[in-house]
Short mmCIF file of C-alpha atoms in Angstrom, two decimals:
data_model
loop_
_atom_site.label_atom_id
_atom_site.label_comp_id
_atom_site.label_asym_id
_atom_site.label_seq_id
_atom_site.Cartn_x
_atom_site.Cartn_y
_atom_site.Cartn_z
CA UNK S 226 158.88 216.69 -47.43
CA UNK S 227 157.34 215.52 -50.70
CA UNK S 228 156.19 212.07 -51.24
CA UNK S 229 154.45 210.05 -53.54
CA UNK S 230 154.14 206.17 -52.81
CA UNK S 231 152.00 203.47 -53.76
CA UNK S 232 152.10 200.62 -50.83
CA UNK S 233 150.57 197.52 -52.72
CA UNK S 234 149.56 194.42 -50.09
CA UNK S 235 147.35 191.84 -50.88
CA UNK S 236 144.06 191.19 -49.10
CA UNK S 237 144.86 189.87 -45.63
CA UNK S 238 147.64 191.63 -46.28
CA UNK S 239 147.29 194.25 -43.15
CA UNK S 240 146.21 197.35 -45.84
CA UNK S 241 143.80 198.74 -43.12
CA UNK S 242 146.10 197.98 -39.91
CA UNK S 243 148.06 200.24 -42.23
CA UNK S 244 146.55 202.93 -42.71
CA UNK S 245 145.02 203.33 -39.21
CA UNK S 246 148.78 203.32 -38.00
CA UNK S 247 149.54 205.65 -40.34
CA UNK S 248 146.88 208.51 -39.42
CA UNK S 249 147.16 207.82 -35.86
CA UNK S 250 150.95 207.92 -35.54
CA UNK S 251 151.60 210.60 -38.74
CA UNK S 252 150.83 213.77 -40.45
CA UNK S 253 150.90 211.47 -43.80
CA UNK S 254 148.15 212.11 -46.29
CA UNK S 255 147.04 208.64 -46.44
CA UNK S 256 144.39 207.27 -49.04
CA UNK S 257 143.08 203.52 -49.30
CA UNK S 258 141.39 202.15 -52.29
CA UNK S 259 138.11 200.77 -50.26
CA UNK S 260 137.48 204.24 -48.81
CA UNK S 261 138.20 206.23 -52.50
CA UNK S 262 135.93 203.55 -54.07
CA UNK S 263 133.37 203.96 -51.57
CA UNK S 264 133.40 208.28 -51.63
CA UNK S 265 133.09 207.95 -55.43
CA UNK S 266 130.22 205.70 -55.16
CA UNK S 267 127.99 207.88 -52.66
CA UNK S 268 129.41 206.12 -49.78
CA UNK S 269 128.22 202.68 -50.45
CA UNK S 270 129.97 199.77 -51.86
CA UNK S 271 129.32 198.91 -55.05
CA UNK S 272 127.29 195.50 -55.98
CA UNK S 273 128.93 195.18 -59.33
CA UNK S 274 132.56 194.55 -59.05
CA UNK S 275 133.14 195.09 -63.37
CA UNK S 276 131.68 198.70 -62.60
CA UNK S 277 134.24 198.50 -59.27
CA UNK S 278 137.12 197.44 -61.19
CA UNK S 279 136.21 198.93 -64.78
CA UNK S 280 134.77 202.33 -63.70
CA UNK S 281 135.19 203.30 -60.46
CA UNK S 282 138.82 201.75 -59.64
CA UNK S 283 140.15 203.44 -62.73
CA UNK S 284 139.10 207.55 -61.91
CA UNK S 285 139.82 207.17 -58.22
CA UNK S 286 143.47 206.15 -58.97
CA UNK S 287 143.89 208.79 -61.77
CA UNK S 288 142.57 211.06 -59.46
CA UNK S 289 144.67 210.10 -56.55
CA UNK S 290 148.24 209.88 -58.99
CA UNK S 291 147.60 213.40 -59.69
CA UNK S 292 148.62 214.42 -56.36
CA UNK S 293 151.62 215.51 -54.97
CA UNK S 294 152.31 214.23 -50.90
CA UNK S 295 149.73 211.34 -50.64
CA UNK S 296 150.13 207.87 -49.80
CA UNK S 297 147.66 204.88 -51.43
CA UNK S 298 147.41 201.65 -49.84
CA UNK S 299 145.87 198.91 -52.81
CA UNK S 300 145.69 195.65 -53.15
CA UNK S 301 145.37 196.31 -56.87
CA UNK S 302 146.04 198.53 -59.42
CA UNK S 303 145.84 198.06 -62.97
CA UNK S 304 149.20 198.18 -64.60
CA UNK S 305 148.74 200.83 -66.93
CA UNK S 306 147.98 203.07 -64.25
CA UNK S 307 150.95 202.18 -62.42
CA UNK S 308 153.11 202.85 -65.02
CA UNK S 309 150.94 206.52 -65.38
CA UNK S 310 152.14 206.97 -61.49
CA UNK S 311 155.55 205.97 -61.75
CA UNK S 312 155.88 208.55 -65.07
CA UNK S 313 154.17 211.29 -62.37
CA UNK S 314 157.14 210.30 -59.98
CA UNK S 315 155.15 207.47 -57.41
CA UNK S 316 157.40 204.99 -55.83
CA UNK S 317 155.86 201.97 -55.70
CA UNK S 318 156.31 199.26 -52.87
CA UNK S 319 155.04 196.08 -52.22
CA UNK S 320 153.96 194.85 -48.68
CA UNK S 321 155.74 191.26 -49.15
CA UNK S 322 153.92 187.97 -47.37
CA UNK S 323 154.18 184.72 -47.46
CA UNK S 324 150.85 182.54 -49.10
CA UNK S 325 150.90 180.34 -45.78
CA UNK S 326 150.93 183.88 -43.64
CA UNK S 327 147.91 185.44 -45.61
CA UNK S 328 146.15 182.08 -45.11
CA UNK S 329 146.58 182.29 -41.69
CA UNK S 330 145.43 185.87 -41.43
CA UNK S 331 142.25 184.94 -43.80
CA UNK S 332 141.70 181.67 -41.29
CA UNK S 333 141.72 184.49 -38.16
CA UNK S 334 139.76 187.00 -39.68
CA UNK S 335 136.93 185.12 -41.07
CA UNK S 336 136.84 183.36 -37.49
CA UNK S 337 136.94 186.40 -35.61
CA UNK S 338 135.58 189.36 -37.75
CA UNK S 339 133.25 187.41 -40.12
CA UNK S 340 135.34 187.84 -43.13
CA UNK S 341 134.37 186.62 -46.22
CA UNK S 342 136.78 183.40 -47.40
CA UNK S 343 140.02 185.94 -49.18
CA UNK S 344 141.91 182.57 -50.20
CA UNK S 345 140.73 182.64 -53.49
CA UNK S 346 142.89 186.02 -54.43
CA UNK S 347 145.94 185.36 -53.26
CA UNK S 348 147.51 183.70 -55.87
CA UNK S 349 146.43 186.06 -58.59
CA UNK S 350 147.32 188.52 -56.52
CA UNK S 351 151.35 187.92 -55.54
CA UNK S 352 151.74 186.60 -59.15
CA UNK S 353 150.70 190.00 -60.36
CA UNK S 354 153.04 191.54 -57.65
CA UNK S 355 155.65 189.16 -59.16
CA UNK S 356 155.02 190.13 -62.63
CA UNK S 357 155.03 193.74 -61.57
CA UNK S 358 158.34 193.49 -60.18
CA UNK S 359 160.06 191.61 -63.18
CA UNK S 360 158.86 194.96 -65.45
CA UNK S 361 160.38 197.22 -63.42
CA UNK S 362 157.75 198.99 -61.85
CA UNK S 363 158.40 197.85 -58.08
CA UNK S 364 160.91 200.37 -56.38
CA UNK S 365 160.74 198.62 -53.26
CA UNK S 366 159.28 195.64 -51.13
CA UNK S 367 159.21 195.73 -47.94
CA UNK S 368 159.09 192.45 -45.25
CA UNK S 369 155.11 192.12 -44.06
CA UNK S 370 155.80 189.84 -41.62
CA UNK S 371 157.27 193.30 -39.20
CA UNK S 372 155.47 194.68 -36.60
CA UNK S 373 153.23 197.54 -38.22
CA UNK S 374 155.93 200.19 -36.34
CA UNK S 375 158.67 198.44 -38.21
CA UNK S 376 157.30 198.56 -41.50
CA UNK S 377 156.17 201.92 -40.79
CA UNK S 378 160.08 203.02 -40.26
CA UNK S 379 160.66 201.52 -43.48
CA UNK S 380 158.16 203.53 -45.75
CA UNK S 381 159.06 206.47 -43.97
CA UNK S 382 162.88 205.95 -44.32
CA UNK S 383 161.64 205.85 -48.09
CA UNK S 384 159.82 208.92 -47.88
CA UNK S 385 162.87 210.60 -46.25
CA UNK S 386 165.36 209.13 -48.63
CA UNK S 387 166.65 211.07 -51.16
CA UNK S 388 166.15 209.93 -54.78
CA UNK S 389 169.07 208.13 -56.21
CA UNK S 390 171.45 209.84 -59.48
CA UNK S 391 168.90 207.05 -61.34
CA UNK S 392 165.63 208.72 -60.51
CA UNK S 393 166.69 211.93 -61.13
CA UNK S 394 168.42 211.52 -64.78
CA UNK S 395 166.21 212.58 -67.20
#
């Protein structure tokens, strides 16, 4: 089985649930951008977020698109490097919610788990999801409001799928 995909979701957007479903309940190769940004940055989390964004964001996705059988859960991805991934053969998906369901989720977490206040992303973030879909580069979106088993099924349906006369013209 050979897979490359790119699950985009935006914060609140269940990323880590995830990911922990997805090594607990699969042999998927499964990287997230917190973790990669951390490991490149000795482990801690940087306290600049233009060296984040402009340095460190930038060579852990390169890095990661040059692999063959690896998942990458992001929130955010510049779009240059998307369009690198798609040319190396990624699909890329987006993990679709609703603004009043993320609020919700942001409302819970910050309650619960001390979060820090998300709301102020979420527009920027599904109007770049948005954008990225009306240039083509979305393959697939997929409903975020399932159970984490159902939208599991879906990605790996995807995974499983074969690629369509489309993907395969050259």
């Amino acid at each position: 089985m050979n897979y490359k995909l790119i699950v985009l979701a935006p914060s609140t957007g269940g990323k880590s649930t995830l990911m922990r479903y997805l090594r607990e309940h699969t042999d998927l190769h499964v990287v997230e951008t917190d973790e990669a940004v951390m490991k490149a940055n000795n482990n801690v989390w940087p306290d600049d977020n233009n060296y984040k964004d402009q340095v460190l964001l930038p060579k852990v996705t390169n890095e990661i698109i040059k692999q063959d059988d690896v998942l990458f859960i992001a929130s955010y991805i510049p779009t240059e490097l998307l369009r690198t991934a798609k040319e190396r053969g990624f699909k890329i998906i987006i993990l679709q919610l609703t603004l009043e369901e993320l609020k919700r989720r942001n409302a819970k977490r910050m309650n619960e788990e001390s979060y820090d206040d998300a709301t102020p992303w979420f527009k920027g973030q599904l109007e770049n999801y948005q954008r990225l879909t009306q240039e083509g580069l979305v393959d697939n979106t997929i409903d975020g409001h399932q159970s984490i088993s159902q939208i599991v099924g879906e990605i790996t349906r995807l995974i499983d799928s074969k690629p369509s006369a489309k993907e395969i013209t050259l």
